[in-house]
Coordinates of C-alpha atoms in Angstrom, one line a residue:
I14 CA 23.8 -25.0 24.0
E15 CA 20.8 -23.0 24.7
D16 CA 21.2 -19.4 23.8
T17 CA 23.7 -18.4 21.2
R18 CA 24.3 -14.4 20.5
F19 CA 26.8 -12.5 18.2
A20 CA 28.0 -9.0 19.4
R21 CA 30.9 -7.3 17.8
A22 CA 33.1 -5.4 20.2
T23 CA 36.0 -3.7 18.4
N24 CA 37.4 -5.4 15.7
A25 CA 36.9 -8.8 17.2
F26 CA 33.3 -11.4 17.5
C27 CA 32.8 -13.1 21.1
L28 CA 30.3 -15.7 20.6
H29 CA 28.3 -16.3 23.9
R30 CA 27.0 -19.6 24.9
G31 CA 25.8 -19.9 28.4
V32 CA 28.7 -18.4 30.6
V33 CA 31.3 -19.4 28.2
S34 CA 32.9 -16.7 25.8
V35 CA 35.3 -17.8 22.7
C36 CA 36.4 -14.5 21.0
L37 CA 38.0 -14.4 17.5
D38 CA 39.9 -11.6 15.9
G39 CA 38.7 -10.2 12.8
Q40 CA 40.6 -13.0 10.6
G41 CA 39.2 -15.9 11.9
G42 CA 41.7 -16.6 14.5
Q43 CA 41.9 -16.9 18.3
A44 CA 42.6 -14.0 20.3
E45 CA 45.1 -13.6 22.6
P46 CA 43.7 -13.5 26.4
K47 CA 44.4 -9.8 27.3
Q48 CA 42.1 -9.2 24.5
A49 CA 39.4 -11.4 24.9
A50 CA 38.8 -10.3 28.2
A51 CA 38.7 -6.4 27.1
S52 CA 35.8 -7.6 24.4
S53 CA 34.2 -9.7 26.1
A54 CA 34.1 -6.4 28.6
A55 CA 32.9 -4.4 25.3
A56 CA 30.5 -6.1 23.8
Q57 CA 26.9 -6.0 24.6
P58 CA 25.2 -8.2 27.0
V59 CA 23.2 -11.1 26.4
H60 CA 19.8 -10.7 25.6
K61 CA 17.0 -13.0 27.0
Y62 CA 13.7 -13.2 26.2
N63 CA 12.3 -13.6 29.9
F64 CA 8.8 -12.3 31.0
E65 CA 10.0 -9.6 32.1
N66 CA 11.7 -8.1 29.0
V67 CA 8.4 -9.4 27.0
S68 CA 5.9 -7.6 29.7
K69 CA 8.1 -4.2 29.7
A70 CA 8.5 -4.9 25.4
L71 CA 5.0 -5.2 24.8
L72 CA 4.2 -2.0 27.5
A73 CA 6.5 0.1 25.3
G74 CA 5.3 -0.7 22.0
G75 CA 1.0 -0.5 23.8
L76 CA 1.8 3.1 24.6
A77 CA 3.5 3.8 21.5
G78 CA 0.7 3.2 19.2
G79 CA -1.7 4.7 21.6
I80 CA 0.2 7.7 22.4
S81 CA 0.9 8.4 18.7
R82 CA -2.7 7.6 17.3
T83 CA -5.0 9.6 19.6
A84 CA -2.4 12.7 19.0
V85 CA -3.2 12.5 15.2
A86 CA -7.3 11.0 15.7
P87 CA -9.1 14.2 13.9
L88 CA -6.4 14.1 10.5
E89 CA -6.9 9.7 10.9
R90 CA -10.5 10.3 10.5
L91 CA -10.6 13.2 7.7
K92 CA -8.3 10.5 5.7
I93 CA -11.1 7.8 5.8
L94 CA -13.8 10.1 4.7
M95 CA -12.2 11.5 2.0
Q96 CA -10.8 8.3 1.0
V97 CA -14.3 7.2 1.1
Q98 CA -16.1 9.9 -0.5
G99 CA -17.0 9.5 -4.5
N100 CA -17.0 12.3 -7.2
D101 CA -19.3 14.7 -4.9
R102 CA -16.9 15.5 -2.4
V103 CA -17.8 17.3 1.1
Y104 CA -14.2 17.0 2.1
R105 CA -12.1 19.2 0.0
N106 CA -9.1 19.8 1.8
T107 CA -7.4 19.1 5.4
W108 CA -8.0 22.5 6.8
Q109 CA -12.0 22.8 5.0
G110 CA -12.1 19.0 5.7
L111 CA -11.2 19.3 9.7
L112 CA -13.2 22.3 10.2
H113 CA -16.6 20.8 8.5
M114 CA -16.2 18.5 11.0
A115 CA -15.7 20.7 13.6
R116 CA -18.7 22.4 13.2
T117 CA -21.4 19.3 12.2
E118 CA -20.2 17.1 14.8
G119 CA -18.2 19.2 16.9
V120 CA -14.4 18.0 19.0
K121 CA -15.9 14.8 20.0
G122 CA -16.9 14.0 16.3
M123 CA -13.6 14.5 15.0
M124 CA -12.6 11.3 17.9
K125 CA -15.1 9.1 16.0
G126 CA -13.5 5.8 15.9
N127 CA -10.0 6.8 17.7
G128 CA -11.4 4.5 20.8
A129 CA -11.6 1.5 18.5
N130 CA -8.4 2.5 17.2
C131 CA -6.8 2.5 20.1
L132 CA -8.2 -1.0 21.1
R133 CA -7.0 -2.5 18.3
I134 CA -3.6 0.0 18.1
V135 CA -2.0 -1.3 21.4
P136 CA -2.3 -4.8 20.9
N137 CA -1.2 -4.5 17.0
S138 CA 1.9 -2.1 18.0
A139 CA 2.8 -4.7 21.0
V140 CA 3.0 -7.5 19.0
K141 CA 4.4 -5.8 15.6
F142 CA 7.4 -4.0 17.3
L143 CA 8.0 -7.6 19.3
T144 CA 7.6 -9.7 16.5
Y145 CA 10.0 -7.8 14.5
E146 CA 12.5 -8.2 16.9
H147 CA 11.9 -11.9 17.3
F148 CA 12.4 -12.1 13.4
S149 CA 15.6 -9.6 13.6
R150 CA 17.3 -12.0 16.1
E151 CA 16.5 -14.9 14.4
I152 CA 17.9 -13.8 11.3
M153 CA 20.9 -12.5 12.5
D154 CA 21.7 -15.8 14.4
Y155 CA 21.1 -17.5 11.5
R156 CA 23.7 -15.5 9.4
A157 CA 26.1 -15.4 12.1
K158 CA 26.4 -19.2 11.8
F159 CA 27.6 -19.2 8.6
D160 CA 29.7 -15.5 8.0
G161 CA 30.4 -15.0 11.8
R162 CA 29.1 -11.7 11.6
G163 CA 25.1 -11.6 12.2
E164 CA 24.5 -8.2 10.5
M165 CA 21.5 -7.3 9.3
T166 CA 20.8 -5.8 5.7
P167 CA 17.8 -3.8 4.8
L168 CA 16.1 -6.9 2.2
M169 CA 16.2 -8.5 5.5
R170 CA 14.8 -5.3 7.9
L171 CA 12.4 -5.3 5.1
A172 CA 11.4 -9.3 5.0
A173 CA 10.8 -9.2 9.3
G174 CA 9.6 -5.8 9.0
A175 CA 6.8 -7.1 6.8
G176 CA 6.6 -10.1 8.7
A177 CA 5.8 -8.5 11.8
G178 CA 3.3 -6.4 10.1
I179 CA 1.1 -9.1 8.7
I180 CA 0.6 -11.4 11.8
A181 CA -0.3 -8.1 13.6
M182 CA -2.6 -6.8 11.3
S183 CA -4.1 -10.0 10.8
A184 CA -4.7 -10.3 14.3
T185 CA -6.5 -7.4 15.1
Y186 CA -8.2 -6.8 12.0
P187 CA -11.9 -7.2 12.9
L188 CA -11.0 -4.3 15.2
D189 CA -9.8 -1.8 12.3
M190 CA -13.0 -3.2 10.0
V191 CA -15.1 -2.0 12.9
R192 CA -13.1 1.3 13.5
G193 CA -13.6 2.1 9.9
R194 CA -17.6 1.3 9.8
L195 CA -17.6 4.1 13.0
T196 CA -15.3 6.8 11.4
V197 CA -17.4 6.5 8.0
Q198 CA -20.5 7.1 10.2
E199 CA -21.5 10.6 10.4
G200 CA -23.7 12.7 12.5
K201 CA -25.5 11.5 16.0
G202 CA -28.0 9.3 15.1
G203 CA -25.8 6.3 13.1
Q204 CA -26.2 2.7 13.0
Y205 CA -23.6 2.3 15.7
K206 CA -23.9 2.6 19.2
G207 CA -20.2 1.6 20.1
I208 CA -17.5 -0.9 19.2
W209 CA -19.1 -3.8 20.7
H210 CA -23.0 -2.7 18.9
A211 CA -21.3 -2.3 15.6
A212 CA -19.3 -5.6 15.7
S213 CA -22.2 -7.9 16.6
V214 CA -25.0 -5.8 14.1
I215 CA -22.2 -6.2 11.4
M216 CA -22.3 -10.3 12.4
R217 CA -25.4 -11.0 13.0
E218 CA -26.6 -8.9 9.4
E219 CA -23.6 -9.7 7.0
G220 CA -21.8 -12.4 8.7
F221 CA -18.2 -13.2 10.4
R222 CA -16.6 -13.1 7.0
A223 CA -18.0 -9.3 6.8
L224 CA -15.1 -8.1 9.7
Y225 CA -12.6 -9.1 7.6
K226 CA -13.5 -7.1 4.2
G227 CA -10.6 -5.3 3.0
W228 CA -8.5 -7.9 4.4
L229 CA -6.3 -8.8 1.0
P230 CA -5.1 -5.1 0.3
S231 CA -4.2 -4.5 4.4
V232 CA -2.2 -7.7 4.0
I233 CA -0.3 -6.3 0.3
G234 CA 0.1 -3.4 1.7
V235 CA 1.1 -4.3 4.4
V236 CA 4.6 -5.5 2.8
P237 CA 6.2 -2.0 1.9
Y238 CA 4.3 0.2 4.3
V239 CA 5.3 -1.2 7.4
G240 CA 8.1 -3.0 6.0
L241 CA 9.5 0.5 4.6
N242 CA 8.8 2.1 8.5
F243 CA 11.4 -0.5 9.5
A244 CA 13.9 -0.4 7.1
V245 CA 14.2 3.0 6.5
Y246 CA 14.0 3.7 9.9
E247 CA 16.7 1.8 11.1
T248 CA 18.8 2.4 8.0
L249 CA 19.1 6.2 8.6
K250 CA 19.7 5.8 11.9
A251 CA 22.6 3.8 11.2
M252 CA 23.7 6.2 8.8
V253 CA 23.3 9.1 11.2
L254 CA 25.0 7.3 13.8
E255 CA 27.9 6.6 11.3
Y256 CA 28.0 10.1 10.6
Y257 CA 28.6 11.7 13.8
G258 CA 30.9 9.1 15.0
L259 CA 28.1 7.5 17.8
K260 CA 29.0 4.1 19.0
D261 CA 25.5 3.6 20.2
E262 CA 21.8 4.8 19.1
R263 CA 21.0 6.0 22.6
E264 CA 23.6 8.8 21.9
L265 CA 20.8 9.8 19.6
S266 CA 19.1 13.2 20.2
V267 CA 15.3 12.9 20.5
W268 CA 15.0 15.7 16.9
S269 CA 17.1 12.9 15.5
R270 CA 14.8 10.2 15.5
L271 CA 11.7 12.6 15.3
A272 CA 13.6 13.2 11.3
C273 CA 14.2 9.1 10.8
G274 CA 11.0 7.6 12.0
A275 CA 9.1 11.0 10.0
A276 CA 10.8 9.9 6.5
A277 CA 10.6 6.1 7.2
G278 CA 6.5 6.4 7.8
T279 CA 5.7 9.4 4.7
T280 CA 7.9 6.6 2.4
G281 CA 5.8 3.4 3.9
Q282 CA 2.8 5.1 3.2
T283 CA 3.3 6.8 -0.1
V284 CA 4.3 3.3 -1.6
A285 CA 1.4 1.8 0.2
Y286 CA -1.4 4.2 -0.6
P287 CA -3.4 3.0 -3.1
F288 CA -4.1 -0.5 -1.0
D289 CA -5.1 2.0 2.2
V290 CA -7.6 3.2 0.1
A291 CA -8.7 -0.2 -1.7
R292 CA -9.1 -1.3 1.8
R293 CA -11.2 1.6 3.0
R294 CA -13.9 0.9 0.1
L295 CA -14.5 -2.9 0.5
Q296 CA -14.8 -2.0 4.2
V297 CA -17.9 0.1 4.3
S298 CA -18.4 -1.2 0.8
G299 CA -22.3 -2.0 0.1
W300 CA -22.8 -0.4 3.6
S301 CA -25.8 2.1 3.5
G302 CA -24.2 3.7 6.4
A303 CA -21.7 5.1 3.4
A304 CA -24.3 6.4 1.2
A305 CA -24.0 9.6 2.0
L306 CA -20.7 9.9 0.4
H307 CA -20.1 7.5 -2.4
A308 CA -23.6 6.4 -3.7
T309 CA -24.9 4.4 -6.7
A310 CA -26.2 6.5 -9.7
N311 CA -29.8 6.1 -8.4
G312 CA -27.9 7.6 -5.2
S313 CA -30.3 5.1 -3.0
T314 CA -27.5 2.6 -1.7
A315 CA -23.8 2.7 -1.5
V316 CA -21.4 1.3 -4.2
A317 CA -20.3 -2.1 -3.2
Y318 CA -17.5 -4.2 -4.9
T319 CA -16.6 -7.5 -5.5
G320 CA -13.1 -7.7 -4.5
M321 CA -10.2 -5.6 -4.6
M322 CA -9.3 -5.4 -8.4
D323 CA -13.0 -4.2 -9.2
C324 CA -12.6 -2.1 -6.5
F325 CA -9.6 -0.7 -8.4
A326 CA -11.3 -1.2 -11.7
K327 CA -14.5 0.5 -10.8
T328 CA -12.4 4.0 -8.6
V329 CA -10.4 4.3 -11.8
R330 CA -12.7 4.0 -14.0
E331 CA -15.7 6.6 -12.5
E332 CA -13.3 8.7 -10.9
G333 CA -9.6 8.6 -12.5
V334 CA -5.9 7.2 -11.2
S335 CA -5.7 10.5 -8.6
A336 CA -8.9 8.8 -6.5
L337 CA -6.4 6.1 -5.3
F338 CA -4.5 8.7 -3.1
K339 CA -7.4 10.5 -2.3
G340 CA -6.6 11.5 1.4
L341 CA -2.6 11.8 1.0
V342 CA -2.1 15.4 2.1
P343 CA -3.9 14.9 5.7
N344 CA -2.3 11.5 5.7
Y345 CA 1.2 13.4 5.1
V346 CA 0.3 15.9 8.0
K347 CA -0.6 13.0 10.8
V348 CA 2.2 10.1 9.4
V349 CA 4.8 13.1 10.2
P350 CA 4.2 13.2 13.9
S351 CA 2.1 9.6 14.3
I352 CA 5.1 7.5 13.3
A353 CA 7.9 9.3 14.6
I354 CA 6.1 10.0 18.6
A355 CA 5.4 6.0 17.7
F356 CA 9.1 5.2 17.3
V357 CA 10.4 7.4 19.7
T358 CA 8.1 6.8 22.3
Y359 CA 8.5 3.4 22.0
E360 CA 12.7 3.5 22.4
R361 CA 12.4 6.0 25.0
V362 CA 9.9 4.0 27.4
K363 CA 12.1 0.7 26.5
E364 CA 15.1 2.6 28.5
V365 CA 13.0 4.5 31.4
L366 CA 11.8 0.4 31.7
G367 CA 15.0 -0.9 31.1
V368 CA 14.3 -3.5 28.7
E369 CA 17.4 -5.6 27.7
F370 CA 16.8 -5.3 23.8
R371 CA 16.0 -2.9 21.1
I372 CA 14.9 -3.1 17.8
S373 CA 18.8 -2.3 16.6
D374 CA 20.3 -5.8 18.2

């Protein structure tokens, strides 16, 4: 038997095996032929991972990531600059920081790092969403074999989301490292001229391993961040569907999806934020381009860290615990439209393209 899928229709459960369907009632007994036929008609269609569906899902995930990040690029850059800076704060708050960037570097400067971010986030989002759906389907199939339900709990959604996030992040981390350097680089005469130039200079001067600086806190932070994003979003959608008596998630309004996505993004970002600060600081650790924002006591070189724990210890000792949440306000401002647009765009594009499987499946 090549394909096994469970779908619920009213109070009957249908086990699809190729073209053969065996329908069981809620008590585990065999349903009547008439009821079985009705159940099969009402059940969700069998979803298959063919080339067309996979390509459409990848396209939807890529568009969702690219569009959402481009929309909030100035806030994203401001957040990173605030995370990296030391006690001598150049960027004091969201409004002042945006004005300072616009005044000193212009609109183009406010978008620094967005090209590398889009180049990274398109495959990252595509792999993350598709991998999550694969993990979810495998978990549901596994559970269905034992209890006949095949439903995912919030904890299972968290595990699937975290696993998908780690795989996607690791696959594209060098681009995130390069994006971090380009974002922090201030002025027009910076060391790096572009994405590929930055990558080649980093490997030549610091070695290939430098492209993975900050990877460990990124992996640890993925668990609460990506995991909670998916878990909270899917759970909230299920609650809204139940509250309004809706049968299909496609009946949800755009505003309902936006609200669920915003709540999910804010929750994940807040819990994982200190790890994000550590990641950004490790990415520019000892790099001369960051000296203007965070230099050593003599002011000649940028602060350097030996690892994640050293970064946490030095940051708290020199700047206080609150430094672990630098840039959180602009992050809140950007996360609402960013995460919400990403989720809504992803699912809407899939509906337009006719993708046969969705996150909630």
